[in-house]
mmCIF file of C-alpha atoms and ligand atoms in Angstrom:
data_model
loop_
_atom_site.group_PDB
_atom_site.id
_atom_site.type_symbol
_atom_site.label_atom_id
_atom_site.label_comp_id
_atom_site.label_asym_id
_atom_site.label_seq_id
_atom_site.Cartn_x
_atom_site.Cartn_y
_atom_site.Cartn_z
ATOM 1 C CA THR A 1 59.201 26.846 -46.697
ATOM 2 C CA PHE A 2 62.762 27.915 -47.112
ATOM 3 C CA HIS A 3 65.356 27.987 -49.927
ATOM 4 C CA LYS A 4 67.371 24.839 -49.850
ATOM 5 C CA ILE A 5 71.146 25.034 -50.130
ATOM 6 C CA ASP A 6 73.314 22.348 -51.329
ATOM 7 C CA PRO A 7 75.809 21.531 -48.500
ATOM 8 C CA GLU A 8 78.547 21.005 -51.277
ATOM 9 C CA SER A 9 78.404 24.798 -52.098
ATOM 10 C CA LEU A 10 79.335 25.786 -48.558
ATOM 11 C CA THR A 11 82.916 26.123 -47.179
ATOM 12 C CA ARG A 12 83.353 26.450 -43.395
ATOM 13 C CA GLY A 13 85.723 29.087 -42.020
ATOM 14 C CA GLU A 14 86.797 30.212 -38.616
ATOM 15 C CA SER A 15 84.484 29.581 -35.660
ATOM 16 C CA LEU A 16 82.681 32.809 -34.523
ATOM 17 C CA ALA A 17 80.792 31.551 -31.551
ATOM 18 C CA GLN A 18 78.863 28.776 -29.757
ATOM 19 C CA GLY A 19 75.326 29.300 -29.055
ATOM 20 C CA SER A 20 73.248 27.092 -26.623
ATOM 21 C CA PHE A 21 72.322 24.656 -29.501
ATOM 22 C CA THR A 22 74.468 25.818 -32.365
ATOM 23 C CA HIS A 23 78.122 26.341 -33.599
ATOM 24 C CA ILE A 24 78.487 29.539 -35.587
ATOM 25 C CA TYR A 25 81.111 29.810 -38.308
ATOM 26 C CA LYS A 26 81.995 32.231 -40.819
ATOM 27 C CA GLY A 27 81.894 30.786 -44.286
ATOM 28 C CA VAL A 28 81.647 31.117 -47.957
ATOM 29 C CA LYS A 29 78.752 30.135 -50.308
ATOM 30 C CA GLN A 30 79.497 29.395 -53.837
ATOM 31 C CA ASP A 31 77.083 29.880 -56.709
ATOM 32 C CA GLN A 32 77.323 29.154 -60.294
ATOM 33 C CA LYS A 33 75.406 31.077 -62.894
ATOM 34 C CA GLU A 34 76.297 29.723 -66.363
ATOM 35 C CA ASP A 35 80.045 29.663 -66.393
ATOM 36 C CA GLU A 36 80.547 32.237 -63.721
ATOM 37 C CA PHE A 37 81.138 31.469 -60.086
ATOM 38 C CA TYR A 38 80.128 33.793 -57.281
ATOM 39 C CA GLN A 39 81.314 33.738 -53.729
ATOM 40 C CA THR A 40 79.362 35.219 -50.901
ATOM 41 C CA GLU A 41 80.609 35.744 -47.334
ATOM 42 C CA VAL A 42 78.057 34.011 -45.058
ATOM 43 C CA VAL A 43 77.544 32.879 -41.498
ATOM 44 C CA LEU A 44 76.776 29.128 -40.955
ATOM 45 C CA LYS A 45 74.690 28.337 -37.951
ATOM 46 C CA VAL A 46 75.152 24.619 -37.450
ATOM 47 C CA MET A 47 72.588 22.866 -35.274
ATOM 48 C CA ASP A 48 74.325 20.681 -32.660
ATOM 49 C CA SER A 49 73.355 17.170 -33.383
ATOM 50 C CA SER A 50 73.026 16.297 -29.724
ATOM 51 C CA HIS A 51 70.098 18.540 -29.537
ATOM 52 C CA ARG A 52 67.773 16.892 -32.193
ATOM 53 C CA ASN A 53 64.765 17.660 -30.277
ATOM 54 C CA CYS A 54 65.336 21.373 -30.735
ATOM 55 C CA SER A 55 66.007 21.092 -34.460
ATOM 56 C CA GLU A 56 62.372 21.488 -35.320
ATOM 57 C CA SER A 57 62.119 24.771 -33.525
ATOM 58 C CA PHE A 58 65.475 25.860 -35.056
ATOM 59 C CA LEU A 59 64.067 25.073 -38.543
ATOM 60 C CA GLU A 60 61.025 26.966 -37.668
ATOM 61 C CA ALA A 61 62.964 29.984 -36.773
ATOM 62 C CA ALA A 62 64.579 29.654 -40.227
ATOM 63 C CA SER A 63 61.338 29.374 -41.902
ATOM 64 C CA ILE A 64 60.017 32.396 -40.242
ATOM 65 C CA MET A 65 62.910 34.467 -41.147
ATOM 66 C CA SER A 66 62.709 33.280 -44.844
ATOM 67 C CA GLN A 67 59.325 34.725 -45.093
ATOM 68 C CA LEU A 68 60.352 38.127 -43.927
ATOM 69 C CA SER A 69 62.083 40.856 -45.622
ATOM 70 C CA HIS A 70 63.079 44.039 -43.750
ATOM 71 C CA LYS A 71 66.276 46.153 -44.020
ATOM 72 C CA HIS A 72 66.712 45.795 -40.161
ATOM 73 C CA LEU A 73 66.261 41.946 -40.133
ATOM 74 C CA VAL A 74 69.175 39.613 -40.911
ATOM 75 C CA LEU A 75 68.852 38.053 -44.322
ATOM 76 C CA LEU A 76 68.602 34.382 -44.467
ATOM 77 C CA HIS A 77 70.003 32.777 -47.671
ATOM 78 C CA GLY A 78 68.434 29.424 -46.960
ATOM 79 C CA VAL A 79 68.991 26.180 -45.099
ATOM 80 C CA SER A 80 71.267 23.288 -45.900
ATOM 81 C CA LEU A 81 69.833 19.828 -44.811
ATOM 82 C CA GLY A 82 72.531 17.346 -45.043
ATOM 83 C CA LYS A 83 74.099 15.348 -42.170
ATOM 84 C CA GLU A 84 73.490 18.495 -40.065
ATOM 85 C CA SER A 85 70.925 21.295 -40.363
ATOM 86 C CA ILE A 86 72.684 24.605 -41.208
ATOM 87 C CA MET A 87 71.095 27.960 -41.339
ATOM 88 C CA VAL A 88 72.874 30.171 -43.889
ATOM 89 C CA GLN A 89 72.712 33.922 -43.106
ATOM 90 C CA GLU A 90 74.333 37.014 -44.383
ATOM 91 C CA TYR A 91 77.681 37.801 -42.496
ATOM 92 C CA VAL A 92 77.308 40.973 -40.379
ATOM 93 C CA ARG A 93 80.647 42.611 -40.105
ATOM 94 C CA HIS A 94 80.639 44.287 -36.717
ATOM 95 C CA GLY A 95 79.006 41.586 -34.731
ATOM 96 C CA PRO A 96 76.676 41.578 -31.722
ATOM 97 C CA LEU A 97 75.788 44.996 -30.181
ATOM 98 C CA ASP A 98 76.336 44.005 -26.580
ATOM 99 C CA LEU A 99 80.020 43.224 -27.206
ATOM 100 C CA TYR A 100 80.426 46.304 -29.415
ATOM 101 C CA LEU A 101 78.945 48.495 -26.692
ATOM 102 C CA LYS A 102 81.162 46.976 -24.056
ATOM 103 C CA LYS A 103 84.278 47.376 -26.242
ATOM 104 C CA ASN A 104 83.587 50.839 -27.125
ATOM 105 C CA HIS A 105 82.051 52.115 -23.829
ATOM 106 C CA GLY A 106 83.039 55.694 -23.249
ATOM 107 C CA GLU A 107 84.510 56.100 -26.760
ATOM 108 C CA SER A 108 83.408 59.203 -28.693
ATOM 109 C CA LYS A 109 81.852 57.215 -31.461
ATOM 110 C CA VAL A 110 79.172 55.768 -29.383
ATOM 111 C CA THR A 111 77.118 58.954 -28.565
ATOM 112 C CA THR A 112 73.675 59.130 -27.106
ATOM 113 C CA SER A 113 72.236 59.926 -30.444
ATOM 114 C CA TRP A 114 73.952 56.832 -31.819
ATOM 115 C CA LYS A 115 72.310 54.755 -29.218
ATOM 116 C CA LEU A 116 68.992 56.313 -30.005
ATOM 117 C CA GLN A 117 69.416 55.549 -33.757
ATOM 118 C CA VAL A 118 70.111 51.993 -32.876
ATOM 119 C CA ALA A 119 67.013 51.779 -30.629
ATOM 120 C CA LYS A 120 64.763 53.246 -33.236
ATOM 121 C CA GLN A 121 66.074 50.926 -35.968
ATOM 122 C CA LEU A 122 65.363 47.972 -33.546
ATOM 123 C CA ALA A 123 61.910 49.423 -32.892
ATOM 124 C CA TYR A 124 61.259 49.646 -36.675
ATOM 125 C CA ALA A 125 62.157 45.954 -37.116
ATOM 126 C CA LEU A 126 59.799 44.872 -34.253
ATOM 127 C CA ASN A 127 57.080 47.179 -35.486
ATOM 128 C CA TYR A 128 57.326 45.266 -38.876
ATOM 129 C CA LEU A 129 57.060 41.981 -37.014
ATOM 130 C CA GLU A 130 54.180 43.201 -34.956
ATOM 131 C CA ASP A 131 52.242 44.220 -38.046
ATOM 132 C CA LYS A 132 52.721 40.653 -39.321
ATOM 133 C CA ARG A 133 51.633 39.419 -35.987
ATOM 134 C CA ILE A 134 54.989 37.485 -35.624
ATOM 135 C CA THR A 135 56.652 37.284 -32.055
ATOM 136 C CA HIS A 136 60.284 37.193 -32.187
ATOM 137 C CA GLY A 137 60.669 35.963 -28.715
ATOM 138 C CA ASN A 138 64.440 36.608 -28.090
ATOM 139 C CA VAL A 139 65.161 40.297 -28.212
ATOM 140 C CA SER A 140 68.355 41.396 -26.578
ATOM 141 C CA ALA A 141 71.432 43.303 -27.468
ATOM 142 C CA LYS A 142 73.159 40.019 -28.335
ATOM 143 C CA LYS A 143 70.577 39.473 -31.040
ATOM 144 C CA VAL A 144 71.164 42.840 -32.679
ATOM 145 C CA LEU A 145 74.044 42.862 -35.123
ATOM 146 C CA LEU A 146 75.872 45.877 -36.288
ATOM 147 C CA THR A 147 76.253 46.183 -40.049
ATOM 148 C CA ARG A 148 77.685 49.663 -40.107
ATOM 149 C CA GLU A 149 79.324 51.458 -37.242
ATOM 150 C CA GLY A 150 78.331 55.025 -38.516
ATOM 151 C CA ASP A 151 80.489 58.011 -38.095
ATOM 152 C CA VAL A 152 79.674 61.021 -35.970
ATOM 153 C CA ALA A 153 81.981 63.361 -37.833
ATOM 154 C CA SER A 154 80.465 62.721 -41.211
ATOM 155 C CA GLY A 155 76.972 62.354 -39.789
ATOM 156 C CA SER A 156 76.470 58.766 -41.125
ATOM 157 C CA PRO A 157 74.262 56.774 -38.811
ATOM 158 C CA PRO A 158 74.881 53.304 -37.509
ATOM 159 C CA PHE A 159 72.919 50.375 -39.068
ATOM 160 C CA ILE A 160 71.655 47.247 -37.303
ATOM 161 C CA LYS A 161 69.943 44.033 -38.132
ATOM 162 C CA LEU A 162 67.975 41.947 -35.751
ATOM 163 C CA ASN A 163 69.106 38.288 -35.786
ATOM 164 C CA ASP A 164 66.913 35.253 -35.927
ATOM 165 C CA PRO A 165 65.483 34.116 -32.459
ATOM 166 C CA GLY A 166 67.066 30.672 -32.480
ATOM 167 C CA VAL A 167 65.360 27.855 -30.694
ATOM 168 C CA SER A 168 61.989 29.200 -29.343
ATOM 169 C CA VAL A 169 61.381 29.838 -25.664
ATOM 170 C CA THR A 170 58.369 27.536 -25.990
ATOM 171 C CA VAL A 171 60.541 24.544 -26.131
ATOM 172 C CA LEU A 172 63.459 25.725 -23.929
ATOM 173 C CA ALA A 173 64.254 24.046 -20.621
ATOM 174 C CA LYS A 174 63.434 26.061 -17.496
ATOM 175 C CA ASP A 175 67.038 26.736 -16.593
ATOM 176 C CA LEU A 176 67.788 28.243 -20.043
ATOM 177 C CA LEU A 177 64.653 30.554 -19.557
ATOM 178 C CA VAL A 178 66.017 31.642 -16.149
ATOM 179 C CA GLU A 179 69.243 32.460 -17.796
ATOM 180 C CA ARG A 180 67.385 34.844 -20.145
ATOM 181 C CA ILE A 181 66.173 36.982 -17.241
ATOM 182 C CA PRO A 182 65.692 40.042 -17.515
ATOM 183 C CA TRP A 183 65.153 39.848 -21.269
ATOM 184 C CA VAL A 184 62.581 37.112 -21.255
ATOM 185 C CA ALA A 185 59.144 38.381 -20.406
ATOM 186 C CA PRO A 186 57.945 37.272 -17.088
ATOM 187 C CA GLU A 187 54.710 35.719 -18.376
ATOM 188 C CA CYS A 188 56.931 33.377 -20.463
ATOM 189 C CA LEU A 189 58.487 31.976 -17.318
ATOM 190 C CA SER A 190 55.294 30.751 -16.014
ATOM 191 C CA ASP A 191 53.797 29.756 -19.379
ATOM 192 C CA PRO A 192 56.409 29.500 -22.105
ATOM 193 C CA LYS A 193 53.740 28.119 -24.635
ATOM 194 C CA GLY A 194 51.751 31.356 -24.166
ATOM 195 C CA LEU A 195 54.603 33.343 -25.987
ATOM 196 C CA ALA A 196 52.916 36.297 -27.674
ATOM 197 C CA LEU A 197 53.484 39.806 -29.178
ATOM 198 C CA PRO A 198 53.717 41.554 -25.715
ATOM 199 C CA ALA A 199 56.847 39.534 -24.930
ATOM 200 C CA ASP A 200 58.912 41.505 -27.516
ATOM 201 C CA LYS A 201 57.903 44.741 -25.843
ATOM 202 C CA TRP A 202 59.424 43.492 -22.538
ATOM 203 C CA GLY A 203 62.481 42.291 -24.357
ATOM 204 C CA PHE A 204 62.774 45.643 -26.273
ATOM 205 C CA GLY A 205 62.602 47.565 -22.832
ATOM 206 C CA ALA A 206 65.319 45.447 -21.435
ATOM 207 C CA THR A 207 67.445 45.940 -24.583
ATOM 208 C CA LEU A 208 66.916 49.708 -24.357
ATOM 209 C CA TRP A 209 68.186 49.656 -20.742
ATOM 210 C CA GLU A 210 71.163 47.494 -21.907
ATOM 211 C CA ILE A 211 72.102 49.874 -24.762
ATOM 212 C CA PHE A 212 71.949 52.940 -22.686
ATOM 213 C CA SER A 213 74.034 51.315 -19.944
ATOM 214 C CA GLY A 214 76.919 50.582 -22.349
ATOM 215 C CA GLY A 215 76.045 46.788 -22.902
ATOM 216 C CA ASN A 216 75.994 46.080 -19.178
ATOM 217 C CA MET A 217 73.075 44.050 -17.582
ATOM 218 C CA PRO A 218 74.035 43.334 -13.936
ATOM 219 C CA VAL A 219 70.728 41.479 -13.418
ATOM 220 C CA SER A 220 71.797 38.831 -15.905
ATOM 221 C CA LEU A 221 74.869 37.933 -13.770
ATOM 222 C CA LEU A 222 72.854 37.029 -10.741
ATOM 223 C CA GLU A 223 72.468 33.563 -9.607
ATOM 224 C CA PRO A 224 69.437 31.719 -10.966
ATOM 225 C CA GLN A 225 67.529 31.892 -7.620
ATOM 226 C CA LYS A 226 68.063 35.628 -7.302
ATOM 227 C CA LYS A 227 66.981 36.141 -10.910
ATOM 228 C CA LEU A 228 63.776 34.233 -10.247
ATOM 229 C CA HIS A 229 63.220 36.336 -7.072
ATOM 230 C CA PHE A 230 63.651 39.394 -9.279
ATOM 231 C CA TYR A 231 60.472 38.398 -11.394
ATOM 232 C CA GLN A 232 58.603 36.941 -8.345
ATOM 233 C CA SER A 233 59.021 40.171 -6.526
ATOM 234 C CA ARG A 234 58.097 42.182 -9.678
ATOM 235 C CA LEU A 235 61.299 44.224 -9.348
ATOM 236 C CA GLN A 236 62.345 46.682 -11.975
ATOM 237 C CA LEU A 237 65.748 47.546 -13.522
ATOM 238 C CA PRO A 238 67.146 50.807 -11.940
ATOM 239 C CA ALA A 239 65.577 53.725 -13.581
ATOM 240 C CA PRO A 240 67.939 55.687 -15.911
ATOM 241 C CA LYS A 241 68.589 59.346 -15.007
ATOM 242 C CA TRP A 242 67.027 60.294 -18.320
ATOM 243 C CA THR A 243 63.423 60.495 -17.134
ATOM 244 C CA GLU A 244 61.808 60.230 -20.593
ATOM 245 C CA LEU A 245 63.773 57.160 -21.372
ATOM 246 C CA ALA A 246 63.167 55.685 -17.961
ATOM 247 C CA THR A 247 59.303 56.178 -18.629
ATOM 248 C CA LEU A 248 59.663 54.365 -21.997
ATOM 249 C CA ILE A 249 61.470 51.421 -20.454
ATOM 250 C CA ALA A 250 59.041 51.172 -17.611
ATOM 251 C CA GLN A 251 56.063 51.044 -20.002
ATOM 252 C CA CYS A 252 57.718 48.254 -21.956
ATOM 253 C CA MET A 253 58.690 46.327 -18.879
ATOM 254 C CA ASP A 254 55.208 46.352 -17.306
ATOM 255 C CA TYR A 255 54.471 43.002 -15.586
ATOM 256 C CA GLU A 256 50.982 43.209 -17.115
ATOM 257 C CA PRO A 257 51.533 42.229 -20.646
ATOM 258 C CA ARG A 258 48.331 43.974 -22.096
ATOM 259 C CA ALA A 259 49.561 47.269 -20.652
ATOM 260 C CA ARG A 260 52.680 47.387 -22.867
ATOM 261 C CA PRO A 261 52.561 49.866 -25.751
ATOM 262 C CA CYS A 262 52.529 48.902 -29.404
ATOM 263 C CA PHE A 263 55.801 49.559 -31.356
ATOM 264 C CA ARG A 264 54.121 52.365 -33.322
ATOM 265 C CA ALA A 265 53.672 54.302 -30.082
ATOM 266 C CA LEU A 266 57.080 53.296 -28.904
ATOM 267 C CA ILE A 267 58.626 54.684 -32.235
ATOM 268 C CA ARG A 268 56.640 57.889 -31.722
ATOM 269 C CA ASP A 269 57.985 58.256 -28.156
ATOM 270 C CA LEU A 270 61.622 57.570 -29.283
ATOM 271 C CA ASN A 271 61.295 60.111 -31.938
ATOM 272 C CA SER A 272 60.278 62.682 -29.348
ATOM 273 C CA LEU A 273 63.364 62.019 -27.146
ATOM 274 C CA ILE A 274 65.745 64.929 -27.465
ATOM 275 C CA THR A 275 69.362 63.823 -26.961
ATOM 276 C CA SER A 276 70.581 67.042 -25.704
ATOM 277 C CA ASP A 277 68.402 66.796 -22.549
ATOM 278 C CA TYR A 278 70.343 63.647 -21.761
ATOM 279 C CA GLU A 279 73.800 64.754 -22.680
ATOM 280 C CA LEU A 280 73.696 66.989 -19.629
ATOM 281 C CA LEU A 281 73.258 63.867 -17.451
ATOM 282 C CA SER A 282 75.668 60.965 -16.868
ATOM 283 C CA ASP A 283 75.064 57.375 -18.165
ATOM 284 C CA PRO A 284 72.576 55.413 -15.969
ATOM 285 C CA SER A 285 74.999 53.621 -13.600
ATOM 286 C CA PRO A 286 74.878 49.798 -13.783
ATOM 287 C CA ALA A 287 73.961 50.002 -10.066
ATOM 288 C CA ASP A 288 73.269 47.097 -7.801
ATOM 289 C CA VAL A 289 69.870 45.745 -8.019
HETATM 290 P P1 LIG B 1 71.642 31.124 -28.333
HETATM 291 O O1 LIG B 1 70.786 29.966 -28.730
HETATM 292 O O2 LIG B 1 72.554 30.911 -27.303
HETATM 293 O O3 LIG B 1 70.861 32.376 -28.165
HETATM 294 P P2 LIG B 1 72.358 31.262 -31.108
HETATM 295 O O4 LIG B 1 72.640 29.904 -31.561
HETATM 296 O O5 LIG B 1 70.937 31.642 -31.523
HETATM 297 O O6 LIG B 1 72.538 31.331 -29.643
HETATM 298 P P3 LIG B 1 73.310 33.896 -31.816
HETATM 299 O O7 LIG B 1 73.092 34.491 -30.545
HETATM 300 O O8 LIG B 1 72.484 34.204 -32.856
HETATM 301 O O9 LIG B 1 73.372 32.296 -31.686
HETATM 302 O O10 LIG B 1 74.861 34.125 -32.333
HETATM 303 C C1 LIG B 1 76.022 33.921 -31.433
HETATM 304 C C2 LIG B 1 77.049 34.768 -31.871
HETATM 305 O O11 LIG B 1 77.497 34.298 -33.278
HETATM 306 C C3 LIG B 1 76.816 36.195 -31.948
HETATM 307 O O12 LIG B 1 76.893 36.737 -30.672
HETATM 308 C C4 LIG B 1 77.810 36.604 -33.014
HETATM 309 O O13 LIG B 1 79.014 36.836 -32.346
HETATM 310 C C5 LIG B 1 77.865 35.520 -33.910
HETATM 311 N N1 LIG B 1 76.844 35.728 -35.126
HETATM 312 C C6 LIG B 1 75.640 35.068 -35.330
HETATM 313 N N2 LIG B 1 75.087 35.385 -36.383
HETATM 314 C C7 LIG B 1 75.890 36.242 -37.002
HETATM 315 C C8 LIG B 1 75.835 36.984 -38.254
HETATM 316 N N3 LIG B 1 74.854 36.782 -39.052
HETATM 317 N N4 LIG B 1 76.990 37.698 -38.666
HETATM 318 C C9 LIG B 1 77.978 37.847 -37.761
HETATM 319 N N5 LIG B 1 78.167 37.217 -36.576
HETATM 320 C C10 LIG B 1 77.063 36.468 -36.279
#
């Protein structure tokens, strides 16, 4: 159910990253229309051949993405099925949000209202998925890519796109699930096959926290045992000083999946946050948990 791309039309460029099961390259896709050649900058996600068992899930992610179209979701050009399975996506210039936030922490270009805009755009993408009853299952700032940085002075907002979820949590080994604490929903740890819409609200809550702490997530650096203990003891991330934001995050990161609000309600709440209330306070410190 996705557009097939001829491997011959793809040129592999510099390596961008290595995912758990993939190598990610910048690349070029060449198309021919009559006598004209067109070149498009793309990203090639090459499935690691040593993880054949996860290929199916990888292709399923591609299939889901190819059925969707939203301005805040990464565009999938198609899949190339040669010796390797390759997902061909649009290239997103400014890369993943977690790194961007870390790199630009404290810079004047990343204001509270900038962060709020990013959060709202992510909520719009997830609201679109919720309407279609599709669970993403891997929401975190790493999966949010920045298309446009925006510019405070000229009033141009940032622009983000949510990336594909990659290999589904329903087939991941337990240690990889534990690695994803605190973004992975607690119910997925005990029953990964039960992955459902509420999981994305939990992931969104953790991502909100991450965005407002400048891309830091101290819990993710804990040892696996301590991470597990965090969920087993039903702990919470330290509440940001901005009370209204803290309430929103706490609602998303409710250990009872059914208690988490729908994205329509979350968007309404995000729209009611007034950044000037927050500008008086300092950032939530990435305190010890
Ligand atoms: P994992 O399975 O470990 O979650 P993955 O294989 O799903 O990883 P991503 O997390 O989607 O891979 O991407 C890894 C990195 O590759 C990103 O952090 C980013 O640096 C780069 N990247 C991925 N997709 C794009 C894109 N469309 N445009 C620009 N950079 C990208």
